[in-house]
Short mmCIF file of C-alpha atoms in Angstrom, two decimals:
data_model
loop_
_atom_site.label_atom_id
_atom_site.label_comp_id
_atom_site.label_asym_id
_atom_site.label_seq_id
_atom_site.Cartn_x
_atom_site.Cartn_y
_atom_site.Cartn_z
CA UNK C 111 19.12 -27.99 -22.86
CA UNK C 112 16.63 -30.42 -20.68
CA UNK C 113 13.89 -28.00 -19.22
CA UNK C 114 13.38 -29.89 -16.17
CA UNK C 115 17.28 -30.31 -15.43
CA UNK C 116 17.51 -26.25 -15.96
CA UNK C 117 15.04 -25.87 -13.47
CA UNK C 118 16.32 -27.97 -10.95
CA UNK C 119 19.62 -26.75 -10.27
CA UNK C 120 18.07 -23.08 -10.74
CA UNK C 121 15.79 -23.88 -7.58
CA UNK C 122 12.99 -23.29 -9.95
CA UNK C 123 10.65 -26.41 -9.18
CA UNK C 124 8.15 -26.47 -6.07
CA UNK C 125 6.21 -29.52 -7.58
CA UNK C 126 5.99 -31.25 -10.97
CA UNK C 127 3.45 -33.72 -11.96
CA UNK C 128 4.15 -37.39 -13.06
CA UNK C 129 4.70 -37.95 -16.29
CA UNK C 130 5.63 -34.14 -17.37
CA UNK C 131 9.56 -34.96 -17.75
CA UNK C 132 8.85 -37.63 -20.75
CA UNK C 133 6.23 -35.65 -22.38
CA UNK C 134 8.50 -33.11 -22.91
CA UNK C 135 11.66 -35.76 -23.91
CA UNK C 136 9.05 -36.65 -26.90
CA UNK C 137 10.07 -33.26 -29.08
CA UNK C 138 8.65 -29.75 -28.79
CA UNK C 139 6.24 -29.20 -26.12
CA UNK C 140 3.99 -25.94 -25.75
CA UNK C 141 2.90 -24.77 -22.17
CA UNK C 142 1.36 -21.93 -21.14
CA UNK C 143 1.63 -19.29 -18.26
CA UNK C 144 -1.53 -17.27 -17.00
CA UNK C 145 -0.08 -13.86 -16.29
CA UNK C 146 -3.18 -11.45 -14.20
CA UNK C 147 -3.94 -8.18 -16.40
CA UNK C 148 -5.06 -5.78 -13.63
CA UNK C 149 -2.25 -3.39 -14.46
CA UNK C 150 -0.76 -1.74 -17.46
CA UNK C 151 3.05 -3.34 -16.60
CA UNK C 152 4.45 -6.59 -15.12
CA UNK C 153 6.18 -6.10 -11.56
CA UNK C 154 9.10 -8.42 -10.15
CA UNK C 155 6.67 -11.05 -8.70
CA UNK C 156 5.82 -11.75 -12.14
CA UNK C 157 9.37 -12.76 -13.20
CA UNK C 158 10.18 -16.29 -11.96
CA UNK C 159 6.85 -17.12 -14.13
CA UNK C 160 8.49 -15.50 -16.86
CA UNK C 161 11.70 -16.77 -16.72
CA UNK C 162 10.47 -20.00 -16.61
CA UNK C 163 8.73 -19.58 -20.29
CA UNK C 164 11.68 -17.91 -21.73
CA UNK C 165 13.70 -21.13 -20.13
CA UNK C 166 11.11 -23.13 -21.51
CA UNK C 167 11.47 -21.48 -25.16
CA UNK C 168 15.45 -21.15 -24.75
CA UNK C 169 15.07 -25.27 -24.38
CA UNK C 170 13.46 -25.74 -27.75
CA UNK C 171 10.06 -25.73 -26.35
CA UNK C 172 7.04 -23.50 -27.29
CA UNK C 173 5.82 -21.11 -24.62
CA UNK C 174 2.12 -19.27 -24.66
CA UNK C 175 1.43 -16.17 -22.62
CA UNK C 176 -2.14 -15.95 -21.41
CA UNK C 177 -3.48 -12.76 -20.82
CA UNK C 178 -6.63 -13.62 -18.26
CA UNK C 179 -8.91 -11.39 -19.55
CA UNK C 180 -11.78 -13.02 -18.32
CA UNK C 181 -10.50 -14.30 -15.55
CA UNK C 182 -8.94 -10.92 -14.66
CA UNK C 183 -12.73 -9.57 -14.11
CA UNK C 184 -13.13 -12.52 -11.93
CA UNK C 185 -10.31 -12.94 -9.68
CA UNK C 186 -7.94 -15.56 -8.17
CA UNK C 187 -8.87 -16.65 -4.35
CA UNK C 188 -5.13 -18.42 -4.35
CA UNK C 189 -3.80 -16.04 -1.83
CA UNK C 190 -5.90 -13.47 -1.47
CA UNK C 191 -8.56 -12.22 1.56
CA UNK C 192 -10.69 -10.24 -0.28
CA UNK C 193 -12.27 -10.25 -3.48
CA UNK C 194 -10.30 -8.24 -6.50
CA UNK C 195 -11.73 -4.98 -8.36
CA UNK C 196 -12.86 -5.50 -11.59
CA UNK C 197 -11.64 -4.25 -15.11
CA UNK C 198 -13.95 -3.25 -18.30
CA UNK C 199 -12.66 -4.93 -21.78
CA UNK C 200 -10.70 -1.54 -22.95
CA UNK C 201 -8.98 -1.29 -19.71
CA UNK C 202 -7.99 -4.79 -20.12
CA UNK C 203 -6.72 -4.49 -23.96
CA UNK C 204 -4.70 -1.95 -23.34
CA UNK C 205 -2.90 -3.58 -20.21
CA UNK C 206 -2.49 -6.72 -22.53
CA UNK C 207 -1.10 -4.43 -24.93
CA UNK C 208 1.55 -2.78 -22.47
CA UNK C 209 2.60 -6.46 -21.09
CA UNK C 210 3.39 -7.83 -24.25
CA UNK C 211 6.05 -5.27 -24.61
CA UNK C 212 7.32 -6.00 -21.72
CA UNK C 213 7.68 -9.97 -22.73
CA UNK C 214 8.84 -9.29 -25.67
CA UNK C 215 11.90 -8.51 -24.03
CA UNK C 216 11.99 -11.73 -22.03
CA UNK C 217 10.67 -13.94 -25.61
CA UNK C 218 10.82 -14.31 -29.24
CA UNK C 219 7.44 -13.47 -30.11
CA UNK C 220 8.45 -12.46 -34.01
CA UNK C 221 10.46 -14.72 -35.42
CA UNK C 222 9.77 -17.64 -38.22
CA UNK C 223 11.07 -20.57 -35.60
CA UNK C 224 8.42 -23.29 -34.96
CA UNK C 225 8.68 -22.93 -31.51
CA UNK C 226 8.09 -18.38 -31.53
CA UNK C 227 5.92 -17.29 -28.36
CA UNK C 228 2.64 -16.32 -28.86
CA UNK C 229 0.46 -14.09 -26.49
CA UNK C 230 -3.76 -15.49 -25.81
CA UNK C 231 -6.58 -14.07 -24.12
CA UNK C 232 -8.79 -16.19 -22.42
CA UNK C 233 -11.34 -13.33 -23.16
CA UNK C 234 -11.58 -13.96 -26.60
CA UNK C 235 -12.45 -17.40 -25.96
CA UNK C 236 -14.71 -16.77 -22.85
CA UNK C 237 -16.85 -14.09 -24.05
CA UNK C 238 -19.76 -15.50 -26.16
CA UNK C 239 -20.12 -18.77 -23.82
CA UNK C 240 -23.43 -18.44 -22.32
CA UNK C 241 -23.50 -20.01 -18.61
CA UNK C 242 -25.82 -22.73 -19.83
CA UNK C 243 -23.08 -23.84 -22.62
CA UNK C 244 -20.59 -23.39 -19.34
CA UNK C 245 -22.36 -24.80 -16.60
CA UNK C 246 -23.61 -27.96 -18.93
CA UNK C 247 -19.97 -28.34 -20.94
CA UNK C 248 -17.58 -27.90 -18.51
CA UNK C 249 -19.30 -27.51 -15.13
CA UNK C 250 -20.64 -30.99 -15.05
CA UNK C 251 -17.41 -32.67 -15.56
CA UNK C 252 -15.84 -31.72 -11.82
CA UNK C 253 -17.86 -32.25 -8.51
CA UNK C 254 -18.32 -29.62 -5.96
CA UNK C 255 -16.61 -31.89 -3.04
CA UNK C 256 -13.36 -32.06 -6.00
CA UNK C 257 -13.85 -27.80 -6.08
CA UNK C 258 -14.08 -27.72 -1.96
CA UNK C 259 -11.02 -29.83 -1.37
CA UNK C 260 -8.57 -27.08 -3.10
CA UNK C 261 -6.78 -25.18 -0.87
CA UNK C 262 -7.43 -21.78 -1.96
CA UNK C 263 -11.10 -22.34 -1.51
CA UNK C 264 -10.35 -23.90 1.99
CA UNK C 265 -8.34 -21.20 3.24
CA UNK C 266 -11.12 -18.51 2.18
CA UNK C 267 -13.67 -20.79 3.73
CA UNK C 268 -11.98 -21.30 7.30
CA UNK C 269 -12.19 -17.92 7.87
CA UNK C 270 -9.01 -15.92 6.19
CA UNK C 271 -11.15 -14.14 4.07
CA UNK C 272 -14.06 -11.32 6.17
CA UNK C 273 -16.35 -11.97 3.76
CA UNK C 274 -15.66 -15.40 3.06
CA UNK C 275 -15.72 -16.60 -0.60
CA UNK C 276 -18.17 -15.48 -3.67
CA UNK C 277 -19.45 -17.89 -5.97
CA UNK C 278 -17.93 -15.72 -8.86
CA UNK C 279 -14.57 -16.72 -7.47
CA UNK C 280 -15.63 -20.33 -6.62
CA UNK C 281 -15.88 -20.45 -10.38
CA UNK C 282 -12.58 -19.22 -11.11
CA UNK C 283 -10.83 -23.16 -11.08
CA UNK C 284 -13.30 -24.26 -13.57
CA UNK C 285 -12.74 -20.84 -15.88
CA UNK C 286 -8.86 -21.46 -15.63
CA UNK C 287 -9.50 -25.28 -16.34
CA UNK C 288 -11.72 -24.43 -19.40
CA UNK C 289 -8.51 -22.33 -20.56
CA UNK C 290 -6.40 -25.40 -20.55
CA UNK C 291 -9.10 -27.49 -22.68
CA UNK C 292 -9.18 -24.52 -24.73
CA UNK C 293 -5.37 -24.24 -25.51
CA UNK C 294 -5.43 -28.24 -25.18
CA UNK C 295 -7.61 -28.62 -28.21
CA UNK C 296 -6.49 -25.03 -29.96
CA UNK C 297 -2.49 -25.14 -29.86
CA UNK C 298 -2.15 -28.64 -28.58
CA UNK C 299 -0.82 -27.01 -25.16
CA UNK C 300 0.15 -29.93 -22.64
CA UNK C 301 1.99 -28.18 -19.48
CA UNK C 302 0.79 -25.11 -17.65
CA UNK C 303 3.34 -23.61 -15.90
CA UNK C 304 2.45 -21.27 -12.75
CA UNK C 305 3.16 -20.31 -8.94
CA UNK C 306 3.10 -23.40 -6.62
CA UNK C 307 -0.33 -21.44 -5.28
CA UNK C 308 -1.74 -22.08 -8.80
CA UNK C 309 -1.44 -25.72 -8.13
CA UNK C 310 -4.70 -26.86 -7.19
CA UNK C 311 -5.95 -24.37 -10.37
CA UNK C 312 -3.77 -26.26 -12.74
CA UNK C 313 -4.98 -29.80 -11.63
CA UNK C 314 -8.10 -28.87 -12.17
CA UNK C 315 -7.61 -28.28 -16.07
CA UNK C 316 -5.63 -31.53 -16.20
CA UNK C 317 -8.37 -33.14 -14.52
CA UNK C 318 -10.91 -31.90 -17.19
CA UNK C 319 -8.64 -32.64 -19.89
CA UNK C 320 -8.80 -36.07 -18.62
CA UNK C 321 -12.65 -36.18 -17.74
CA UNK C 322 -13.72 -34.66 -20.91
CA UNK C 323 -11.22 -35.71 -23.76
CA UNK C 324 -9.71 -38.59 -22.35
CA UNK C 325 -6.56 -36.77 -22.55
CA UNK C 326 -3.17 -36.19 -20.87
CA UNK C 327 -1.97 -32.80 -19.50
CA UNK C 328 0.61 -31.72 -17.31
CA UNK C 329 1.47 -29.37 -14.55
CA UNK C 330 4.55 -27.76 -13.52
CA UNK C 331 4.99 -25.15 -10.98
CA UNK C 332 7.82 -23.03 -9.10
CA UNK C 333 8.31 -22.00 -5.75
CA UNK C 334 6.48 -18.88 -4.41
CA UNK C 335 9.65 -16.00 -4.13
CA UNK C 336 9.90 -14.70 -0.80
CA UNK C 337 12.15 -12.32 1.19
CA UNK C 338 14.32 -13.45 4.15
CA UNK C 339 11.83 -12.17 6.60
CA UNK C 340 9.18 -13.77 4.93
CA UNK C 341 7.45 -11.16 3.33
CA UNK C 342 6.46 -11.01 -0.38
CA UNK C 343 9.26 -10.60 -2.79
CA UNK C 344 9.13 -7.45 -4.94
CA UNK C 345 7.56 -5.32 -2.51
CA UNK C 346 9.19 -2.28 -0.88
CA UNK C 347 8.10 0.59 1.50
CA UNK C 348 6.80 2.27 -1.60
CA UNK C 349 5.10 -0.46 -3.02
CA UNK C 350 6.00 -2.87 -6.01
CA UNK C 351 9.32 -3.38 -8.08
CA UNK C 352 7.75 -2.46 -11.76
CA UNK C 353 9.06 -3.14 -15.01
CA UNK C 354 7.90 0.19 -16.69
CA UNK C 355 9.91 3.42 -16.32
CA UNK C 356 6.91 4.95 -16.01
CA UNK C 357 6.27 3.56 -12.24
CA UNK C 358 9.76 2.40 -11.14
CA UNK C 359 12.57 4.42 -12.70
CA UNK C 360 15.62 2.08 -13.81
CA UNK C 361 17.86 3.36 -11.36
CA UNK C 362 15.41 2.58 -8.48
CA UNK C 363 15.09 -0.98 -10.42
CA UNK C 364 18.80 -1.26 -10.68
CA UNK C 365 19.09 -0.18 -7.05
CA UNK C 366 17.02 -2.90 -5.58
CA UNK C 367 19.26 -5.52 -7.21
CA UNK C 368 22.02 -3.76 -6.33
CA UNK C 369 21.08 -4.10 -2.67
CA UNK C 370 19.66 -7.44 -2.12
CA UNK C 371 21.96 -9.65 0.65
CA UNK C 372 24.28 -12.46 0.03
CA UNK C 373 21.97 -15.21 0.34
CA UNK C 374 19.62 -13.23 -1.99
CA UNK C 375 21.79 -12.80 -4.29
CA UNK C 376 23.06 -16.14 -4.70
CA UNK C 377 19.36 -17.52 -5.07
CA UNK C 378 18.45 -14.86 -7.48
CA UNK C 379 21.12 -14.98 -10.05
CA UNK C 380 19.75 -18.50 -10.46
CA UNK C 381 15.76 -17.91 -10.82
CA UNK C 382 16.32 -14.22 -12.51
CA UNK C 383 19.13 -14.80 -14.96
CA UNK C 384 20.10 -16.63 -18.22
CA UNK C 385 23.80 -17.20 -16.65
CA UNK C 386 25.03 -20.93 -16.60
CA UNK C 387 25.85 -22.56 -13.62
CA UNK C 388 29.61 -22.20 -14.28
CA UNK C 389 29.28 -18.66 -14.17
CA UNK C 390 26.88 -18.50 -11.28
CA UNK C 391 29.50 -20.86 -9.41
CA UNK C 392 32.46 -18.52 -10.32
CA UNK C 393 30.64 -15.10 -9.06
CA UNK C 394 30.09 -17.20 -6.02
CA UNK C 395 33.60 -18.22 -5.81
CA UNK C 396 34.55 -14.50 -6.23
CA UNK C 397 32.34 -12.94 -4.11
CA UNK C 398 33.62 -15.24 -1.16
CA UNK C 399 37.27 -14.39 -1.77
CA UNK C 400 35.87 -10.46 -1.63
CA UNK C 401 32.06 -9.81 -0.79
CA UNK C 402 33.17 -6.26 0.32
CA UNK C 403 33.33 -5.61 -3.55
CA UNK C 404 29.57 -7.28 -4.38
CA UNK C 405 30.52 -9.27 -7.61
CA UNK C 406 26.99 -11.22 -7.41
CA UNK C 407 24.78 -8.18 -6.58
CA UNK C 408 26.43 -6.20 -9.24
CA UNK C 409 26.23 -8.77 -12.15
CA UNK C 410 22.64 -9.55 -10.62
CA UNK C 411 21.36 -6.02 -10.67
CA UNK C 412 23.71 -5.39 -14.83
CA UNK C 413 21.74 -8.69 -16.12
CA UNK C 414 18.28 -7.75 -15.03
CA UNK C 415 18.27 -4.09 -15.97
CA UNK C 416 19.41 -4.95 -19.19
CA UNK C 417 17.20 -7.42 -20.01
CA UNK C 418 14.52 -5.59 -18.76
CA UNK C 419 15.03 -1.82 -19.82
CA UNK C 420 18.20 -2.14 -22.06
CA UNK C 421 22.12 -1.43 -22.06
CA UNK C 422 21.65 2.43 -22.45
CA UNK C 423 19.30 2.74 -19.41
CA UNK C 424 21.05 0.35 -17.44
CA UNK C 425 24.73 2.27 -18.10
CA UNK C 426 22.89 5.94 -16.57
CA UNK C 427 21.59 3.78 -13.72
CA UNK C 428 25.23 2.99 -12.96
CA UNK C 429 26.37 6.65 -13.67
CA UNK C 430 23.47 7.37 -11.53
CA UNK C 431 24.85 4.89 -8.73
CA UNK C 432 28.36 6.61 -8.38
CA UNK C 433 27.29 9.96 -8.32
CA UNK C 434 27.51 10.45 -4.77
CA UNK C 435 30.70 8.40 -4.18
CA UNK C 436 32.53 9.35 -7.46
CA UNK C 437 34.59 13.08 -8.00
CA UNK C 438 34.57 12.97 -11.25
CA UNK C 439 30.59 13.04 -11.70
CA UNK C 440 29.81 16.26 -12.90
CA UNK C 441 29.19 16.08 -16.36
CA UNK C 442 26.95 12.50 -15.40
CA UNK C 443 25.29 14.79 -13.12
CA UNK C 444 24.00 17.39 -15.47
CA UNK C 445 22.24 14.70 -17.40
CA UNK C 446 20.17 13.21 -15.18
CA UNK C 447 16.40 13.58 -15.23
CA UNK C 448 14.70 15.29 -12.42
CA UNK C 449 12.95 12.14 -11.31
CA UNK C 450 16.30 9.95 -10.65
CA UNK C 451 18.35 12.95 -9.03
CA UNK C 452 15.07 13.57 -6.38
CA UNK C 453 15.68 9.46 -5.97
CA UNK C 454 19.11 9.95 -5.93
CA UNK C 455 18.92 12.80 -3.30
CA UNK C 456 16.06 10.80 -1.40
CA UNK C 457 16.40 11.94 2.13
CA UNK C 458 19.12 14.66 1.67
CA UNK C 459 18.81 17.71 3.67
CA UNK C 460 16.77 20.17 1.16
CA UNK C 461 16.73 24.15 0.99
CA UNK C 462 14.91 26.51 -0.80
CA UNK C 463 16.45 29.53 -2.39
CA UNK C 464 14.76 32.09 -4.78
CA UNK C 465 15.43 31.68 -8.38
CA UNK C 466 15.61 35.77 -8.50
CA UNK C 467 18.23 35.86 -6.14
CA UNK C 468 20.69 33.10 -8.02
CA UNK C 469 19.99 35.12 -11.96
CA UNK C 470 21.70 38.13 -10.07
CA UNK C 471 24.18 35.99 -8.34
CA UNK C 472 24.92 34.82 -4.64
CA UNK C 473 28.35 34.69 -3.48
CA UNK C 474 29.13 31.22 -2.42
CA UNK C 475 30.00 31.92 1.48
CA UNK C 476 26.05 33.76 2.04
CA UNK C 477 24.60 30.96 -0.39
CA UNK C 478 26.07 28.39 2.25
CA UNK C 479 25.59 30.10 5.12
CA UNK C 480 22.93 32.14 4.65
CA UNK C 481 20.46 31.64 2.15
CA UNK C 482 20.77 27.89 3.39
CA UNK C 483 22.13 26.23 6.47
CA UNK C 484 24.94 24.08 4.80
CA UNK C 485 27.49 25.90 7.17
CA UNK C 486 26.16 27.35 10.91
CA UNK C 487 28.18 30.48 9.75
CA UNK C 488 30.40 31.78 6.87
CA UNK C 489 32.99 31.58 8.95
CA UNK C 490 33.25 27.45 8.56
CA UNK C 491 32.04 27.67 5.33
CA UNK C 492 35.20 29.80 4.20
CA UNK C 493 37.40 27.94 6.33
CA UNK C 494 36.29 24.66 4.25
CA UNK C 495 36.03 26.13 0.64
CA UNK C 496 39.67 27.18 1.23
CA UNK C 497 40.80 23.38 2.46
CA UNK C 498 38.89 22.10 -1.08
CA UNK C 499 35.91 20.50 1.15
CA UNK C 500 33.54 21.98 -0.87
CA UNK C 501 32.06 21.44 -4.15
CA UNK C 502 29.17 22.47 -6.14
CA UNK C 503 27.27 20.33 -7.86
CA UNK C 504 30.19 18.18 -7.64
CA UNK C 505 33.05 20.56 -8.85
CA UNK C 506 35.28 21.83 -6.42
CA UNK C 507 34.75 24.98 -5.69
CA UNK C 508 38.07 26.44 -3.76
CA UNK C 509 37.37 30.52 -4.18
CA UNK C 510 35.85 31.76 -0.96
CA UNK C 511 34.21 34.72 -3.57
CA UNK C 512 32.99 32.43 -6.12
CA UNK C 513 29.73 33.37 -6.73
CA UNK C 514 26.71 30.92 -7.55
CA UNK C 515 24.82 31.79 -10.64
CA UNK C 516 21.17 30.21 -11.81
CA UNK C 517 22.71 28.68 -14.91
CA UNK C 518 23.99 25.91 -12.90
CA UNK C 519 21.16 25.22 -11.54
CA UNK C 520 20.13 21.19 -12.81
CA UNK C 521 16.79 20.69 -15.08
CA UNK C 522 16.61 24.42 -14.21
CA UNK C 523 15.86 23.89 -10.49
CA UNK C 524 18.37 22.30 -8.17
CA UNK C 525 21.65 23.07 -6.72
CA UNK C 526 23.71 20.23 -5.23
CA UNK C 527 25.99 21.21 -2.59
CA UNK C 528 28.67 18.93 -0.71
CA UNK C 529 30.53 19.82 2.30
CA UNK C 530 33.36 17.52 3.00
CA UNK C 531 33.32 13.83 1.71
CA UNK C 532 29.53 12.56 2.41
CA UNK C 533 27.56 15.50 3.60
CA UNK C 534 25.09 16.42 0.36
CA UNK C 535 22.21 19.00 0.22
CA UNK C 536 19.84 20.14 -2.04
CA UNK C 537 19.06 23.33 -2.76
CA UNK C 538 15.95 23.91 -4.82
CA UNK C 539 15.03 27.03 -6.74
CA UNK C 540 11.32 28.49 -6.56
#
């Protein structure tokens, strides 16, 4: 596989520097991605970055993660209006800990092949540098007017940022630049790979490279992902897309795949997949002939849940999925976890009955009708049992004098009543 030629037809390149495409025709290359540390788990927005290492690694080449450890207690200006909080060294180890997890499922960081991944931290390089060594080593090599003409530092300067721009974060092109001579001279690194806002960054290390050493670098970077509207991509009402369970659950992950438009879709399964483009082109083709069945979102949302969280976790987020439009989910539902059925039931009429009450026994029609407002009286809700329109926790319940007991209730708490084909409620135990 030709990196560059992957790339392109995945949509994948914003701008690639002269020069880049024969370097890596010459044999194995190594690049490097910066990935920020400021959390304890990647998100979404990190994945085109990430795909384009394990791309990278998949087409012979050798790929380096960078932790920025010291440039995480810095901070970017690249698009950002306000300066970032900053992290103490423990708080940083551990995130760089939980993110190579994470990568590991995206790159071979273990086995014996020449071209294996391996993980840095620009910390461990950074730390014992006084600023003299800095400013006298590295600073002198790239003039202030070169530093003012980026366009992260212009768009802080002219007034996007309230507090304009700190020299701490002035500094952060030359710290990123030092990382590239680092890795340059280290692991004989010659690409860094990043967001097309990373590209005046990036030019700065080649620059250095170039200044200092005498030597040639390259840069490579991919478009910025964006929603329809504009917005940032990975970002929902409730905040980011993560890649730990822990923070986004893998049926809420699965979800947003699952729901993403045509046109998203169709992008996506090229910047977020390992699929070819004959397979890409044949979902397409399929999709067309029947979008009302959602070929691309589905394969979209199978191959990024299971590359992120696995097949197991990515088969209950499906089980999950047809809960509410399947009649034959009641053994699926019993085993969910109390955090996906609340996000299953998210927005579902919710009623509260007392756990007491259910050990004793309430007969169905006063459980619907009176302990809760399923029914307006037990008149309907008898009327409907008897036509088999209602169901309890998704069994059909067809006995007006059925009576509902607390050992149904699911992880000990809920109660999930339907009435007819789409009308759900939850009925919660205290």
């Amino acid at each position: 596989m030709d990196f560059i030629e992957e790339l392109t037809w995945r949509g994948m390149i914003h701008t690639v520097m002269p020069g880049t495409e024969d370097e890596l025709k010459k044999g194995m290359t190594t690049a490097y991605l910066g990935i920020d540390p400021t959390a304890d788990s990647l998100h979404i927005g990190h994945l085109c970055g990430v795909m384009m290492l394990r791309h990278f690694q998949r087409c012979g080449h050798k790929p380096l993660a960078l932790i920025g450890g010291a440039t995480g207690m810095i901070g970017d200006p690249s698009g950002k209006s306000a300066e970032r909080n900053l992290l103490d060294e423990a708080t940083l180890r551990h995130n760089q800990e939980a993110i190579k997890k994470q990568l590991a499922r995206f790159l071979d960081f273990d086995s014996d092949a020449p071209n294996k991944a391996e993980m840095v931290n620009n910390y461990d390089w950074t730390k014992d540098v006084t600023f003299l060594d800095f400013a006298r080593e590295i600073g002198k090599h790239i003039t202030v007017n070169y530093m003012m003409a980026k366009d992260s530092v212009q768009k802080r300067l002219n007034g996007e940022a309230r507090d304009g721009l700190s020299f701490t974060e002035f500094t952060y092109q030359l710290l990123q630049g030092f990382d590239f001579l680092t890795l340059y001279k280290d692991k004989n690194c010659k690409l860094q790979l990043g967001g097309s806002d990373q590209w005046g960054n990036i030019t700065t290390g080649t620059e250095l490279i170039r200044r200092k050493l005498g030597g040639e670098a390259y840069a490579l970077t991919c478009p910025l992902i964006t929603k329809p509207d504009g917005t940032k991509f990975g970002k929902t009402e409730s905040g980011n897309v993560w890649l730990d369970a822990r923070y986004t659950s893998p049926y809420k992950f699965y979800q947003f795949w699952l729901n993403v438009s045509d046109e998203e879709a169709k992008k996506y399964l090229k910047i977020f997949t390992s699929l070819t483009k004959d397979e890409i082109d044949t979902l397409i083709e399929e999709h067309d002939q029947n979008p009302g069945a959602r070929p691309m979102q589905k394969r979209l949302a199978e191959e990024v849940t299971v590359m992120v969280h696995g097949c197991e976790e990515y088969d209950k987020a499906v089980e999950a999925s047809q809960i509410l439009f399947s009649n034959k989910a009641e053994e699926a539902l019993k085993k969910l976890d109390e955090k996906t059925l609340l996000e299953i039931m998210e927005g579902v009429p919710t009623f509260e009955v007392a756990k007491s009450e259910l050990e004793e026994g309430v007969p169905l029609l006063d459980f619907l009708a009176v302990k809760t407002a399923v029914f307006p009286s037990k008149g309907e809700a008898r009327k409907m049992t008897q036509q088999g329109g209602v169901s309890i926790n998704k069994k059909k319940v067809t006995d007006p004098n059925y009576v509902v007991k607390a050992e149904e209730l699911l992880n000990g708490k809920y109660i999930l009543a339907q009435k007819g084909k789409k009308n759900y409620y939850l009925i919660k135990a205290f």
